[in-house]
Amino acid sequence: MFTSVSLMSLLRSLVLDLDLDLELDLELDLELDLELDLDLELELFWSMSAIWILPLPRVARTLVLELCLLLV
């Protein structure tokens, strides 16, 4: 039979374990969300840059692309 002290310690360990699991899950979810958001923003940036870069002459287009590569 459980004493009140052992029951309380068991409950504390369960609560701590639950807190750790929740924190880890939240951190992992946030990291995944951030990575997905960053990937989407980069794709949007590159697709938007292609719209204004196409009408430029070939030399200017090459220079702009080289500058973009230097920034990355």
mmCIF file of N, CA and C in Angstrom:
data_model
loop_
_atom_site.group_PDB
_atom_site.id
_atom_site.type_symbol
_atom_site.label_atom_id
_atom_site.label_comp_id
_atom_site.label_asym_id
_atom_site.label_seq_id
_atom_site.Cartn_x
_atom_site.Cartn_y
_atom_site.Cartn_z
ATOM 1 N N MET A 1 0.829 -1.176 0.000
ATOM 2 C CA MET A 1 0.000 0.000 0.000
ATOM 3 C C MET A 1 0.883 1.253 0.000
ATOM 4 N N PHE A 2 0.423 2.281 -0.688
ATOM 5 C CA PHE A 2 1.189 3.525 -0.773
ATOM 6 C C PHE A 2 1.002 4.367 0.476
ATOM 7 N N THR A 3 2.090 4.911 0.942
ATOM 8 C CA THR A 3 1.973 5.909 2.005
ATOM 9 C C THR A 3 1.752 7.260 1.341
ATOM 10 N N SER A 4 1.399 8.239 2.116
ATOM 11 C CA SER A 4 1.124 9.558 1.537
ATOM 12 C C SER A 4 2.393 10.173 0.943
ATOM 13 N N VAL A 5 3.552 9.907 1.566
ATOM 14 C CA VAL A 5 4.816 10.457 1.062
ATOM 15 C C VAL A 5 5.180 9.807 -0.264
ATOM 16 N N SER A 6 5.068 8.487 -0.346
ATOM 17 C CA SER A 6 5.423 7.809 -1.593
ATOM 18 C C SER A 6 4.436 8.149 -2.707
ATOM 19 N N LEU A 7 3.179 8.322 -2.352
ATOM 20 C CA LEU A 7 2.176 8.705 -3.340
ATOM 21 C C LEU A 7 2.453 10.113 -3.870
ATOM 22 N N MET A 8 2.825 11.026 -2.974
ATOM 23 C CA MET A 8 3.147 12.391 -3.390
ATOM 24 C C MET A 8 4.392 12.408 -4.275
ATOM 25 N N SER A 9 5.394 11.626 -3.921
ATOM 26 C CA SER A 9 6.610 11.606 -4.745
ATOM 27 C C SER A 9 6.320 10.991 -6.113
ATOM 28 N N LEU A 10 5.462 10.000 -6.151
ATOM 29 C CA LEU A 10 5.073 9.399 -7.425
ATOM 30 C C LEU A 10 4.326 10.416 -8.290
ATOM 31 N N LEU A 11 3.411 11.149 -7.679
ATOM 32 C CA LEU A 11 2.674 12.176 -8.413
ATOM 33 C C LEU A 11 3.604 13.275 -8.917
ATOM 34 N N ARG A 12 4.561 13.673 -8.083
ATOM 35 C CA ARG A 12 5.520 14.698 -8.504
ATOM 36 C C ARG A 12 6.337 14.222 -9.693
ATOM 37 N N SER A 13 6.788 12.984 -9.636
ATOM 38 C CA SER A 13 7.594 12.478 -10.749
ATOM 39 C C SER A 13 6.765 12.392 -12.031
ATOM 40 N N LEU A 14 5.497 12.023 -11.903
ATOM 41 C CA LEU A 14 4.632 11.984 -13.078
ATOM 42 C C LEU A 14 4.418 13.376 -13.658
ATOM 43 N N VAL A 15 4.205 14.349 -12.777
ATOM 44 C CA VAL A 15 3.997 15.723 -13.231
ATOM 45 C C VAL A 15 5.268 16.258 -13.881
ATOM 46 N N LEU A 16 6.421 16.000 -13.274
ATOM 47 C CA LEU A 16 7.685 16.455 -13.856
ATOM 48 C C LEU A 16 7.927 15.800 -15.207
ATOM 49 N N ASP A 17 7.625 14.520 -15.279
ATOM 50 C CA ASP A 17 7.798 13.797 -16.537
ATOM 51 C C ASP A 17 6.879 14.371 -17.614
ATOM 52 N N LEU A 18 5.672 14.678 -17.233
ATOM 53 C CA LEU A 18 4.712 15.262 -18.166
ATOM 54 C C LEU A 18 5.186 16.641 -18.630
ATOM 55 N N ASP A 19 5.698 17.444 -17.698
ATOM 56 C CA ASP A 19 6.213 18.770 -18.051
ATOM 57 C C ASP A 19 7.374 18.662 -19.032
ATOM 58 N N LEU A 20 8.272 17.737 -18.781
ATOM 59 C CA LEU A 20 9.419 17.571 -19.674
ATOM 60 C C LEU A 20 8.973 17.136 -21.061
ATOM 61 N N ASP A 21 8.029 16.215 -21.109
ATOM 62 C CA ASP A 21 7.536 15.760 -22.406
ATOM 63 C C ASP A 21 6.862 16.899 -23.167
ATOM 64 N N LEU A 22 6.069 17.682 -22.468
ATOM 65 C CA LEU A 22 5.389 18.798 -23.114
ATOM 66 C C LEU A 22 6.384 19.838 -23.605
ATOM 67 N N GLU A 23 7.392 20.147 -22.786
ATOM 68 C CA GLU A 23 8.388 21.134 -23.189
ATOM 69 C C GLU A 23 9.168 20.649 -24.400
ATOM 70 N N LEU A 24 9.558 19.385 -24.391
ATOM 71 C CA LEU A 24 10.306 18.848 -25.524
ATOM 72 C C LEU A 24 9.464 18.850 -26.787
ATOM 73 N N ASP A 25 8.211 18.446 -26.666
ATOM 74 C CA ASP A 25 7.329 18.439 -27.831
ATOM 75 C C ASP A 25 7.131 19.848 -28.376
ATOM 76 N N LEU A 26 6.939 20.803 -27.478
ATOM 77 C CA LEU A 26 6.739 22.178 -27.915
ATOM 78 C C LEU A 26 7.985 22.727 -28.590
ATOM 79 N N GLU A 27 9.158 22.430 -28.010
ATOM 80 C CA GLU A 27 10.400 22.914 -28.607
ATOM 81 C C GLU A 27 10.606 22.305 -29.983
ATOM 82 N N LEU A 28 10.343 21.020 -30.112
ATOM 83 C CA LEU A 28 10.515 20.378 -31.406
ATOM 84 C C LEU A 28 9.532 20.940 -32.422
ATOM 85 N N ASP A 29 8.294 21.142 -31.998
ATOM 86 C CA ASP A 29 7.295 21.705 -32.904
ATOM 87 C C ASP A 29 7.685 23.112 -33.341
ATOM 88 N N LEU A 30 8.177 23.910 -32.401
ATOM 89 C CA LEU A 30 8.573 25.271 -32.743
ATOM 90 C C LEU A 30 9.746 25.270 -33.712
ATOM 91 N N GLU A 31 10.719 24.379 -33.479
ATOM 92 C CA GLU A 31 11.867 24.309 -34.378
ATOM 93 C C GLU A 31 11.432 23.894 -35.776
ATOM 94 N N LEU A 32 10.544 22.921 -35.859
ATOM 95 C CA LEU A 32 10.070 22.488 -37.168
ATOM 96 C C LEU A 32 9.292 23.597 -37.857
ATOM 97 N N ASP A 33 8.456 24.296 -37.094
ATOM 98 C CA ASP A 33 7.694 25.399 -37.674
ATOM 99 C C ASP A 33 8.617 26.495 -38.177
ATOM 100 N N LEU A 34 9.650 26.810 -37.399
ATOM 101 C CA LEU A 34 10.580 27.850 -37.821
ATOM 102 C C LEU A 34 11.321 27.439 -39.078
ATOM 103 N N GLU A 35 11.748 26.177 -39.129
ATOM 104 C CA GLU A 35 12.456 25.711 -40.317
ATOM 105 C C GLU A 35 11.549 25.758 -41.538
ATOM 106 N N LEU A 36 10.309 25.345 -41.375
ATOM 107 C CA LEU A 36 9.384 25.381 -42.500
ATOM 108 C C LEU A 36 9.110 26.810 -42.937
ATOM 109 N N ASP A 37 8.929 27.705 -41.968
ATOM 110 C CA ASP A 37 8.684 29.104 -42.309
ATOM 111 C C ASP A 37 9.872 29.705 -43.041
ATOM 112 N N LEU A 38 11.077 29.405 -42.577
ATOM 113 C CA LEU A 38 12.261 29.942 -43.237
ATOM 114 C C LEU A 38 12.384 29.403 -44.652
ATOM 115 N N ASP A 39 12.123 28.122 -44.826
ATOM 116 C CA ASP A 39 12.193 27.538 -46.167
ATOM 117 C C ASP A 39 11.180 28.191 -47.097
ATOM 118 N N LEU A 40 9.975 28.400 -46.603
ATOM 119 C CA LEU A 40 8.943 29.017 -47.431
ATOM 120 C C LEU A 40 9.296 30.458 -47.780
ATOM 121 N N GLU A 41 9.856 31.193 -46.814
ATOM 122 C CA GLU A 41 10.229 32.575 -47.083
ATOM 123 C C GLU A 41 11.340 32.645 -48.122
ATOM 124 N N LEU A 42 12.309 31.739 -48.040
ATOM 125 C CA LEU A 42 13.388 31.732 -49.025
ATOM 126 C C LEU A 42 12.857 31.404 -50.412
ATOM 127 N N GLU A 43 11.959 30.435 -50.488
ATOM 128 C CA GLU A 43 11.384 30.088 -51.788
ATOM 129 C C GLU A 43 10.605 31.266 -52.358
ATOM 130 N N LEU A 44 9.879 31.965 -51.501
ATOM 131 C CA LEU A 44 9.122 33.127 -51.952
ATOM 132 C C LEU A 44 10.067 34.218 -52.445
ATOM 133 N N PHE A 45 11.169 34.425 -51.729
ATOM 134 C CA PHE A 45 12.146 35.434 -52.132
ATOM 135 C C PHE A 45 12.723 35.107 -53.500
ATOM 136 N N TRP A 46 13.113 33.849 -53.694
ATOM 137 C CA TRP A 46 13.724 33.491 -54.975
ATOM 138 C C TRP A 46 12.710 33.551 -56.109
ATOM 139 N N SER A 47 11.474 33.171 -55.847
ATOM 140 C CA SER A 47 10.478 33.244 -56.917
ATOM 141 C C SER A 47 10.142 34.697 -57.246
ATOM 142 N N MET A 48 10.111 35.568 -56.251
ATOM 143 C CA MET A 48 9.849 36.979 -56.507
ATOM 144 C C MET A 48 11.029 37.630 -57.218
ATOM 145 N N SER A 49 12.246 37.202 -56.902
ATOM 146 C CA SER A 49 13.411 37.801 -57.555
ATOM 147 C C SER A 49 13.463 37.419 -59.025
ATOM 148 N N ALA A 50 12.949 36.258 -59.365
ATOM 149 C CA ALA A 50 12.960 35.831 -60.770
ATOM 150 C C ALA A 50 12.043 36.702 -61.617
ATOM 151 N N ILE A 51 11.021 37.284 -61.011
ATOM 152 C CA ILE A 51 10.079 38.103 -61.773
ATOM 153 C C ILE A 51 10.753 39.372 -62.290
ATOM 154 N N TRP A 52 11.523 40.044 -61.450
ATOM 155 C CA TRP A 52 12.129 41.300 -61.889
ATOM 156 C C TRP A 52 13.468 41.109 -62.572
ATOM 157 N N ILE A 53 14.071 39.935 -62.445
ATOM 158 C CA ILE A 53 15.395 39.733 -63.032
ATOM 159 C C ILE A 53 15.312 39.344 -64.512
ATOM 160 N N LEU A 54 14.206 38.785 -64.953
ATOM 161 C CA LEU A 54 14.100 38.323 -66.339
ATOM 162 C C LEU A 54 14.207 39.431 -67.381
ATOM 163 N N PRO A 55 13.598 40.596 -67.181
ATOM 164 C CA PRO A 55 13.697 41.616 -68.227
ATOM 165 C C PRO A 55 15.068 42.293 -68.325
ATOM 166 N N LEU A 56 15.946 42.082 -67.365
ATOM 167 C CA LEU A 56 17.259 42.726 -67.401
ATOM 168 C C LEU A 56 18.121 42.149 -68.518
ATOM 169 N N PRO A 57 19.046 42.959 -69.051
ATOM 170 C CA PRO A 57 19.994 42.414 -70.031
ATOM 171 C C PRO A 57 20.859 41.331 -69.402
ATOM 172 N N ARG A 58 21.484 40.540 -70.245
ATOM 173 C CA ARG A 58 22.213 39.364 -69.778
ATOM 174 C C ARG A 58 23.330 39.721 -68.799
ATOM 175 N N VAL A 59 24.096 40.764 -69.067
ATOM 176 C CA VAL A 59 25.205 41.142 -68.180
ATOM 177 C C VAL A 59 24.674 41.575 -66.817
ATOM 178 N N ALA A 60 23.634 42.390 -66.812
ATOM 179 C CA ALA A 60 23.054 42.841 -65.546
ATOM 180 C C ALA A 60 22.473 41.669 -64.768
ATOM 181 N N ARG A 61 21.849 40.750 -65.489
ATOM 182 C CA ARG A 61 21.279 39.564 -64.842
ATOM 183 C C ARG A 61 22.374 38.756 -64.166
ATOM 184 N N THR A 62 23.494 38.590 -64.839
ATOM 185 C CA THR A 62 24.612 37.831 -64.274
ATOM 186 C C THR A 62 25.154 38.525 -63.030
ATOM 187 N N LEU A 63 25.305 39.842 -63.095
ATOM 188 C CA LEU A 63 25.811 40.581 -61.935
ATOM 189 C C LEU A 63 24.862 40.478 -60.744
ATOM 190 N N VAL A 64 23.584 40.588 -60.994
ATOM 191 C CA VAL A 64 22.607 40.490 -59.900
ATOM 192 C C VAL A 64 22.636 39.099 -59.287
ATOM 193 N N LEU A 65 22.713 38.077 -60.106
ATOM 194 C CA LEU A 65 22.760 36.711 -59.575
ATOM 195 C C LEU A 65 24.031 36.476 -58.770
ATOM 196 N N GLU A 66 25.151 37.020 -59.229
ATOM 197 C CA GLU A 66 26.395 36.879 -58.465
ATOM 198 C C GLU A 66 26.297 37.598 -57.128
ATOM 199 N N LEU A 67 25.684 38.773 -57.115
ATOM 200 C CA LEU A 67 25.491 39.487 -55.850
ATOM 201 C C LEU A 67 24.605 38.694 -54.890
ATOM 202 N N CYS A 68 23.565 38.092 -55.423
ATOM 203 C CA CYS A 68 22.687 37.267 -54.578
ATOM 204 C C CYS A 68 23.447 36.087 -53.991
ATOM 205 N N LEU A 69 24.292 35.475 -54.787
ATOM 206 C CA LEU A 69 25.077 34.345 -54.282
ATOM 207 C C LEU A 69 26.073 34.793 -53.221
ATOM 208 N N LEU A 70 26.628 35.985 -53.383
ATOM 209 C CA LEU A 70 27.545 36.501 -52.363
ATOM 210 C C LEU A 70 26.821 36.763 -51.049
ATOM 211 N N LEU A 71 25.583 37.209 -51.128
ATOM 212 C CA LEU A 71 24.816 37.491 -49.918
ATOM 213 C C LEU A 71 24.418 36.220 -49.180
ATOM 214 N N VAL A 72 24.259 35.138 -49.904
ATOM 215 C CA VAL A 72 23.865 33.870 -49.279
ATOM 216 C C VAL A 72 25.090 33.233 -48.753
#
